[in-house]
Amino acid sequence: MSKRDYYEVLGISKGASADEIKKAYRKMALKYHPDKNPGDKDAEEKFKEAAEAYEVLSDDNKKARYDQYGHAGMGGAGGFGGGFGGGGMNMEDIFSQFGDIFGGHFGGGGFGGGAQRQQLKGSNLRVRIKLNLEEMVNGTQKTIKVKKMKLAPGATSKTCSTCNGSGVQVKVMNTMFGQMQTQTHCGTCQGIGKVADKIPAGANSQGLIKDDEEVTINIPAGAREGIQLNVRGKGNDAPFGGTPGDLLVVVEEETDSAIKREGDNLHQELYISFAEAALGTQKEIPTVGGKVKIKVDAGTQSGKILRLSGKGLPSIDSYGKGDMFVHVNVWTPQNLSAEQREFFESQLKRGEMIAEPSGKEKTFFDKVRDLFN
C-alpha cells in the first residue's frame, strides 16, 4: 500500500505555515490518541501516520526535501533517509519526541504536564559515501567501517538511588492555598534513572569506548548527489543500555571520465575518423546499463548529436528516465604519413573532398534547441 501525501494526512495545503502544521498535527493526534481509542489498531496507525507527517513537515530541511522529491526523498522502503523510515518509530518514540505539544490533555503514556524519565539515545553519526553512475542508477550495497562509541565490555549501571529509577524528583511547597507538588528531572542522573556502576579501563564516565564496526548500507536505485540515507541504530551507543543513535549517510557522486550527467540526462563524446564519417560505421559506447552499439550514418558531420532515449538516469520524482546524448566529433589527423598526404593533396587538386554546405546543416543553436524538444 502506497503512502499518503503528508499534507493530505494532516489536512493542510502545501503552503501551510509552521503554526498551521503544528495545529493540524495536534488535532489529528488528539483525535486518534491511544488513550481515546483503546485497542483500536486503525486509530493507532493513523496516530503514527500523523506523527510521521509532522516529523517531516515541522523540520525545514526535511520539508524542503519532501516538497522536491516526495516520499522518494524520505526514509523507509524505497526512500532516502529522514522521516520515520516507514513506521520505524514506536509509540514511545512519538510520545518522547512530541509529547509537549499536547500539554496536559493526556497522562500515562508520556504526555503528562510534569517531568518524566528521559529516553536515553546515543548521538547520530554522519559519513559520506561515493557512488559511480551505475551504482546510482541501479542501486547497490556497500559495507563500510565506522568508528563509533560502543558500550565497553563489562560496563554496568545501577538504579539511581536519588530517584529510585524514576528519573524525577518530587518537590512539595507550602503555599497560601495549601501544598503544591511539582516534578523535576533528577539532578543526580539527569532524568535517566540510572547511573554508572562499573567502568572498565579505557572507557569514559558513561562506560563507552571508541571502536570500529562494519555497517552494510543498502543504496536504493535512483540515489542522487546530496541525498541522505538514514541507517537506524548504527550510530553511537547510548550509555546504560539506551537506544543507539542513527548513521546518516550522505551520497557523493564520483566523476566519470567518459559520461557527464546533466540532471537525468547523460552526455558523452564520440570521436570518429574522416573515413568513418564519410562511409558510415557502427560504434560500441558505454552506458550506465552496459555497452550498446549505435549506428553512425554515412555523411555524418562533426557536431551531430545522437539521442538514445531512456538511456539516462531514472527520474527521482516520476516514472520516466532521462536520455543519453552522444556528441559526434570527426577527428582530424594531425600527423599524416607521406602516402596519406599524397592522397589528400590529389583529392584537393581534383576538386574532391571540399566543404560544400547544403544549407540544411543545423547550427549550434539548432542543436541546443533540439535537446529540449
Coordinates of C-alpha atoms in Angstrom, one line a residue:
M1 CA 0.0 0.0 0.0
S2 CA 1.5 3.4 -1.0
K3 CA 2.0 6.1 1.5
R4 CA -0.5 9.0 1.6
D5 CA 0.8 12.5 0.9
Y6 CA 1.9 14.1 4.2
Y7 CA -0.1 17.3 3.5
E8 CA -3.2 15.1 2.9
V9 CA -2.6 13.2 6.2
L10 CA -2.7 16.5 8.2
G11 CA -5.4 18.0 6.0
I12 CA -3.4 21.1 5.1
S13 CA -2.2 22.8 2.0
K14 CA 1.4 22.8 0.8
G15 CA 1.8 26.5 1.7
A16 CA 0.7 26.0 5.3
S17 CA 2.7 27.8 7.9
A18 CA 4.7 26.2 10.8
D19 CA 1.9 27.2 13.2
E20 CA -0.8 25.7 10.9
I21 CA 1.2 22.4 10.6
K22 CA 1.5 22.2 14.4
K23 CA -2.2 22.9 15.0
A24 CA -3.2 20.3 12.3
Y25 CA -1.0 17.6 13.9
R26 CA -2.3 18.3 17.4
K27 CA -5.8 18.0 16.1
M28 CA -5.2 14.7 14.4
A29 CA -3.1 13.2 17.2
L30 CA -5.7 14.1 19.8
K31 CA -8.4 12.5 17.7
Y32 CA -6.5 9.2 17.2
H33 CA -4.6 9.2 20.6
P34 CA -4.4 5.6 22.1
D35 CA -6.0 6.9 25.3
K36 CA -9.1 7.8 23.4
N37 CA -9.1 4.7 21.2
P38 CA -8.0 1.8 23.4
G39 CA -7.4 -1.4 21.3
D40 CA -8.2 0.4 18.0
K41 CA -5.4 -0.7 15.6
D42 CA -6.7 1.6 12.8
A43 CA -6.6 4.6 15.1
E44 CA -3.1 3.7 16.3
E45 CA -1.9 3.5 12.6
K46 CA -3.4 6.9 11.9
F47 CA -1.8 8.3 15.0
K48 CA 1.6 7.1 13.8
E49 CA 0.9 8.3 10.3
A50 CA 0.1 11.8 11.6
A51 CA 3.3 11.8 13.7
E52 CA 5.4 10.8 10.7
A53 CA 3.9 13.6 8.6
Y54 CA 4.5 16.1 11.4
E55 CA 8.1 14.9 11.9
V56 CA 8.9 15.7 8.3
L57 CA 6.8 18.9 7.7
S58 CA 7.9 20.5 11.0
D59 CA 11.6 20.3 10.0
D60 CA 12.5 22.9 7.4
N61 CA 15.3 20.7 5.8
K62 CA 13.1 17.6 5.6
K63 CA 10.1 19.6 4.4
A64 CA 12.2 21.1 1.6
R65 CA 13.4 17.7 0.5
Y66 CA 9.9 16.2 0.7
D67 CA 8.5 19.1 -1.3
Q68 CA 11.1 18.5 -4.0
Y69 CA 11.2 14.7 -4.1
G70 CA 8.1 13.4 -2.3
H71 CA 8.3 10.2 -0.4
A72 CA 11.3 9.1 -2.6
G73 CA 13.4 11.6 -0.8
M74 CA 12.5 10.5 2.7
G75 CA 13.1 7.3 4.7
G76 CA 11.5 3.9 4.6
A77 CA 11.1 1.4 1.8
G78 CA 12.4 2.9 -1.4
G79 CA 13.3 6.2 0.4
F80 CA 16.4 8.2 1.0
G81 CA 16.5 8.9 4.7
G82 CA 14.9 11.3 7.1
G83 CA 11.4 10.7 8.4
F84 CA 10.4 7.7 10.4
G85 CA 11.6 5.1 7.9
G86 CA 8.2 3.7 7.1
G87 CA 6.8 3.5 10.6
G88 CA 10.1 2.6 12.3
M89 CA 9.2 4.9 15.3
N90 CA 7.3 3.2 18.0
M91 CA 4.7 4.8 20.3
E92 CA 7.3 5.5 22.9
D93 CA 9.4 7.4 20.4
I94 CA 6.5 9.5 19.4
F95 CA 5.5 10.3 23.0
S96 CA 9.0 11.3 23.9
Q97 CA 9.6 13.5 20.8
F98 CA 6.2 15.2 20.5
G99 CA 4.6 14.9 24.0
D100 CA 4.9 18.5 24.9
I101 CA 2.7 19.5 22.0
F102 CA -0.4 18.2 23.9
G103 CA 0.2 19.9 27.3
G104 CA -1.8 18.2 30.0
H105 CA -4.5 16.6 27.8
F106 CA -3.3 13.0 28.5
G107 CA -1.5 11.2 31.2
G108 CA 0.1 7.8 31.5
G109 CA 1.6 7.4 28.0
G110 CA 4.2 10.1 28.5
F111 CA 2.0 13.2 27.8
G112 CA 1.8 14.4 31.4
G113 CA 2.5 18.0 32.2
G114 CA 5.3 17.2 34.7
A115 CA 8.8 15.9 34.3
Q116 CA 9.2 12.4 33.0
R117 CA 12.1 9.9 32.7
Q118 CA 14.4 10.8 29.9
Q119 CA 14.6 8.5 26.9
L120 CA 18.3 7.8 26.5
K121 CA 19.5 7.7 22.9
G122 CA 23.0 7.7 21.5
S123 CA 24.2 10.5 19.2
N124 CA 23.9 10.2 15.4
L125 CA 27.0 9.8 13.2
R126 CA 27.4 11.2 9.7
V127 CA 29.5 9.7 6.9
R128 CA 29.9 10.3 3.2
I129 CA 29.9 7.6 0.6
K130 CA 30.9 7.9 -3.1
L131 CA 28.9 6.2 -5.8
N132 CA 29.5 5.9 -9.5
L133 CA 26.8 6.5 -12.1
E134 CA 25.9 2.8 -12.5
E135 CA 25.5 2.4 -8.7
M136 CA 23.3 5.5 -8.6
V137 CA 21.1 4.2 -11.4
N138 CA 20.7 0.5 -10.3
G139 CA 21.3 0.7 -6.6
T140 CA 23.9 -1.2 -4.7
Q141 CA 25.1 -2.5 -1.3
K142 CA 28.1 -1.0 0.4
T143 CA 29.9 -2.2 3.5
I144 CA 31.9 0.5 5.3
K145 CA 33.9 0.7 8.5
V146 CA 32.6 3.2 11.1
K147 CA 34.4 4.4 14.2
K148 CA 31.7 4.8 16.9
M149 CA 31.2 4.9 20.6
K150 CA 30.2 1.5 21.9
L151 CA 29.4 0.2 25.4
A152 CA 32.6 -1.2 26.8
P153 CA 32.6 -4.9 27.7
G154 CA 32.0 -5.2 31.5
A155 CA 30.4 -1.8 31.9
T156 CA 27.4 -1.8 34.1
S157 CA 24.9 0.6 35.5
K158 CA 22.7 0.7 38.6
T159 CA 19.4 2.3 39.6
C160 CA 19.8 5.9 40.7
S161 CA 19.4 6.0 44.5
T162 CA 18.2 9.6 44.5
C163 CA 15.0 9.0 42.3
N164 CA 14.8 5.2 42.6
G165 CA 15.0 4.9 38.8
S166 CA 12.0 7.1 38.1
G167 CA 14.2 9.9 36.7
V168 CA 12.2 12.6 38.5
Q169 CA 12.3 14.2 41.9
V170 CA 9.1 15.4 43.6
K171 CA 9.2 18.7 45.4
V172 CA 6.4 19.8 47.8
M173 CA 5.9 23.5 48.5
N174 CA 3.7 25.1 51.1
T175 CA 1.6 28.0 49.7
M176 CA -1.3 30.1 51.0
F177 CA -3.5 27.7 49.0
G178 CA -2.0 24.6 50.6
Q179 CA 0.7 22.3 49.5
M180 CA 1.7 22.2 45.8
Q181 CA 3.6 19.3 44.3
T182 CA 5.9 19.6 41.3
Q183 CA 8.2 17.2 39.5
T184 CA 11.6 18.0 38.1
H185 CA 14.3 15.9 36.5
C186 CA 16.6 14.1 38.9
G187 CA 19.7 16.2 39.5
T188 CA 21.8 13.0 40.1
C189 CA 21.1 11.0 37.0
Q190 CA 19.8 13.9 34.8
G191 CA 16.4 12.2 34.4
I192 CA 17.8 8.9 33.0
G193 CA 17.0 6.8 36.1
K194 CA 20.4 5.1 36.0
V195 CA 24.0 5.9 37.0
A196 CA 27.3 4.2 36.2
D197 CA 28.3 1.3 38.4
K198 CA 31.4 -0.4 36.9
I199 CA 33.5 1.4 34.3
P200 CA 36.3 -0.7 32.6
A201 CA 39.7 0.8 32.0
G202 CA 39.8 3.0 28.9
A203 CA 36.1 3.8 28.9
N204 CA 34.7 7.2 29.6
S205 CA 32.5 8.2 32.5
Q206 CA 29.5 6.7 30.8
G207 CA 31.1 3.3 30.2
L208 CA 31.7 3.9 26.4
I209 CA 34.8 3.3 24.3
K210 CA 35.5 4.2 20.7
D211 CA 35.7 1.2 18.4
D212 CA 35.3 0.2 14.7
E213 CA 32.2 -1.5 13.4
E214 CA 31.3 -2.7 9.8
V215 CA 28.0 -1.5 8.6
T216 CA 26.2 -2.7 5.4
I217 CA 24.2 0.1 3.7
N218 CA 21.6 -0.6 1.0
I219 CA 21.7 2.1 -1.6
P220 CA 18.3 2.5 -3.4
A221 CA 18.1 2.9 -7.2
G222 CA 17.9 6.5 -8.3
A223 CA 20.2 7.9 -5.5
R224 CA 21.5 11.4 -6.1
E225 CA 24.3 13.7 -5.0
G226 CA 23.5 15.1 -1.6
I227 CA 20.8 12.6 -0.7
Q228 CA 21.0 11.4 2.9
L229 CA 20.3 7.8 3.9
N230 CA 19.3 7.0 7.5
V231 CA 20.5 3.7 8.9
R232 CA 18.7 3.2 12.2
G233 CA 20.6 2.1 15.2
K234 CA 24.1 2.2 13.7
G235 CA 25.2 5.5 15.3
N236 CA 26.8 5.9 18.7
D237 CA 25.6 3.6 21.5
A238 CA 23.8 5.2 24.4
P239 CA 25.1 4.7 27.9
F240 CA 23.3 2.5 30.4
G241 CA 21.6 0.3 27.7
G242 CA 19.7 3.1 26.0
T243 CA 18.8 3.2 22.3
P244 CA 21.7 3.7 19.8
G245 CA 21.7 6.7 17.5
D246 CA 21.5 6.5 13.7
L247 CA 24.1 6.6 11.0
L248 CA 23.4 9.3 8.5
V249 CA 25.0 8.5 5.1
V250 CA 25.4 11.4 2.6
V251 CA 25.8 10.4 -1.0
E252 CA 28.5 11.9 -3.2
E253 CA 28.8 11.3 -7.0
E254 CA 32.1 10.1 -8.4
T255 CA 33.2 11.9 -11.5
D256 CA 33.0 9.7 -14.6
S257 CA 35.8 10.1 -17.1
A258 CA 33.6 9.3 -20.1
I259 CA 30.0 10.2 -19.2
K260 CA 28.8 13.5 -17.8
R261 CA 25.5 14.0 -16.0
E262 CA 23.1 16.9 -16.5
G263 CA 20.0 16.3 -14.4
D264 CA 18.5 13.0 -15.5
N265 CA 20.3 13.2 -18.9
L266 CA 23.8 11.9 -19.7
H267 CA 26.3 13.2 -22.3
Q268 CA 29.4 11.7 -23.8
E269 CA 31.8 12.5 -26.7
L270 CA 32.3 10.1 -29.6
Y271 CA 35.3 10.5 -32.0
I272 CA 35.2 9.0 -35.5
S273 CA 37.6 9.3 -38.4
F274 CA 37.1 11.0 -41.8
A275 CA 36.6 7.7 -43.4
E276 CA 34.0 6.6 -40.8
A277 CA 32.1 9.9 -41.1
A278 CA 32.0 9.6 -44.9
L279 CA 31.2 5.9 -45.2
G280 CA 29.2 5.4 -42.0
T281 CA 30.0 3.0 -39.2
Q282 CA 28.9 1.2 -36.0
K283 CA 30.4 2.1 -32.7
E284 CA 30.1 0.5 -29.3
I285 CA 29.7 3.0 -26.5
P286 CA 29.4 2.7 -22.7
T287 CA 26.1 3.5 -20.9
V288 CA 25.1 3.1 -17.3
G289 CA 23.3 -0.1 -18.3
G290 CA 26.2 -1.6 -20.1
K291 CA 27.7 -1.2 -23.6
V292 CA 25.4 -0.6 -26.6
K293 CA 26.0 -0.4 -30.4
I294 CA 25.0 2.7 -32.2
K295 CA 24.8 3.4 -36.0
V296 CA 26.6 6.5 -37.4
D297 CA 25.1 7.3 -40.8
A298 CA 27.2 7.9 -43.9
G299 CA 28.0 11.6 -44.3
T300 CA 27.7 12.4 -40.6
Q301 CA 29.0 15.9 -39.9
S302 CA 31.2 16.8 -36.8
G303 CA 29.0 18.1 -34.0
K304 CA 26.0 15.9 -34.8
I305 CA 24.2 14.8 -31.6
L306 CA 22.7 11.3 -31.4
R307 CA 19.9 10.8 -28.8
L308 CA 19.4 7.5 -27.1
S309 CA 16.0 7.6 -25.5
G310 CA 15.7 6.2 -22.0
K311 CA 19.5 5.6 -21.5
G312 CA 19.8 8.2 -18.8
L313 CA 19.1 8.2 -15.1
P314 CA 15.7 7.3 -13.6
S315 CA 13.8 10.4 -12.6
I316 CA 13.5 10.7 -8.9
D317 CA 10.1 12.3 -9.0
S318 CA 8.4 10.5 -11.9
Y319 CA 8.4 7.1 -13.6
G320 CA 10.5 8.1 -16.6
K321 CA 14.1 8.0 -17.4
G322 CA 16.5 10.6 -18.9
D323 CA 18.3 10.2 -22.3
M324 CA 21.8 9.7 -23.4
F325 CA 23.2 12.3 -25.8
V326 CA 26.2 11.2 -27.9
H327 CA 28.1 14.2 -29.4
V328 CA 29.9 13.1 -32.6
N329 CA 33.2 14.6 -33.4
V330 CA 35.1 13.9 -36.6
W331 CA 38.7 13.6 -35.7
T332 CA 41.2 15.5 -37.9
P333 CA 44.5 13.6 -38.1
Q334 CA 47.5 15.7 -37.1
N335 CA 50.4 13.6 -38.3
L336 CA 49.9 12.3 -41.8
S337 CA 52.2 9.8 -43.5
A338 CA 53.6 10.6 -46.9
E339 CA 51.1 8.3 -48.5
Q340 CA 48.2 9.9 -46.7
R341 CA 49.4 13.4 -47.5
E342 CA 49.7 12.5 -51.2
F343 CA 46.1 11.1 -51.2
F344 CA 44.6 14.2 -49.7
E345 CA 46.6 16.5 -52.0
S346 CA 45.4 14.6 -55.0
Q347 CA 41.8 14.9 -53.8
L348 CA 42.1 18.7 -53.5
K349 CA 43.7 19.0 -56.9
R350 CA 40.7 17.1 -58.4
G351 CA 38.2 19.2 -56.5
E352 CA 37.2 16.4 -54.3
M353 CA 36.5 16.4 -50.5
I354 CA 35.9 20.1 -50.3
A355 CA 33.3 21.7 -48.0
E356 CA 30.0 22.1 -49.8
P357 CA 27.3 23.0 -47.3
S358 CA 23.8 22.2 -48.5
G359 CA 22.2 24.8 -46.4
K360 CA 20.3 22.2 -44.4
E361 CA 23.1 21.8 -41.8
K362 CA 22.0 22.6 -38.3
T363 CA 23.6 25.5 -36.4
F364 CA 24.9 25.2 -32.8
F365 CA 21.7 26.9 -31.6
D366 CA 19.5 24.5 -33.6
K367 CA 21.2 21.5 -31.9
V368 CA 20.8 23.1 -28.4
R369 CA 17.1 23.6 -29.2
D370 CA 16.7 20.0 -30.3
L371 CA 18.0 18.8 -27.0
F372 CA 15.0 20.3 -25.2
N373 CA 12.3 19.2 -27.7

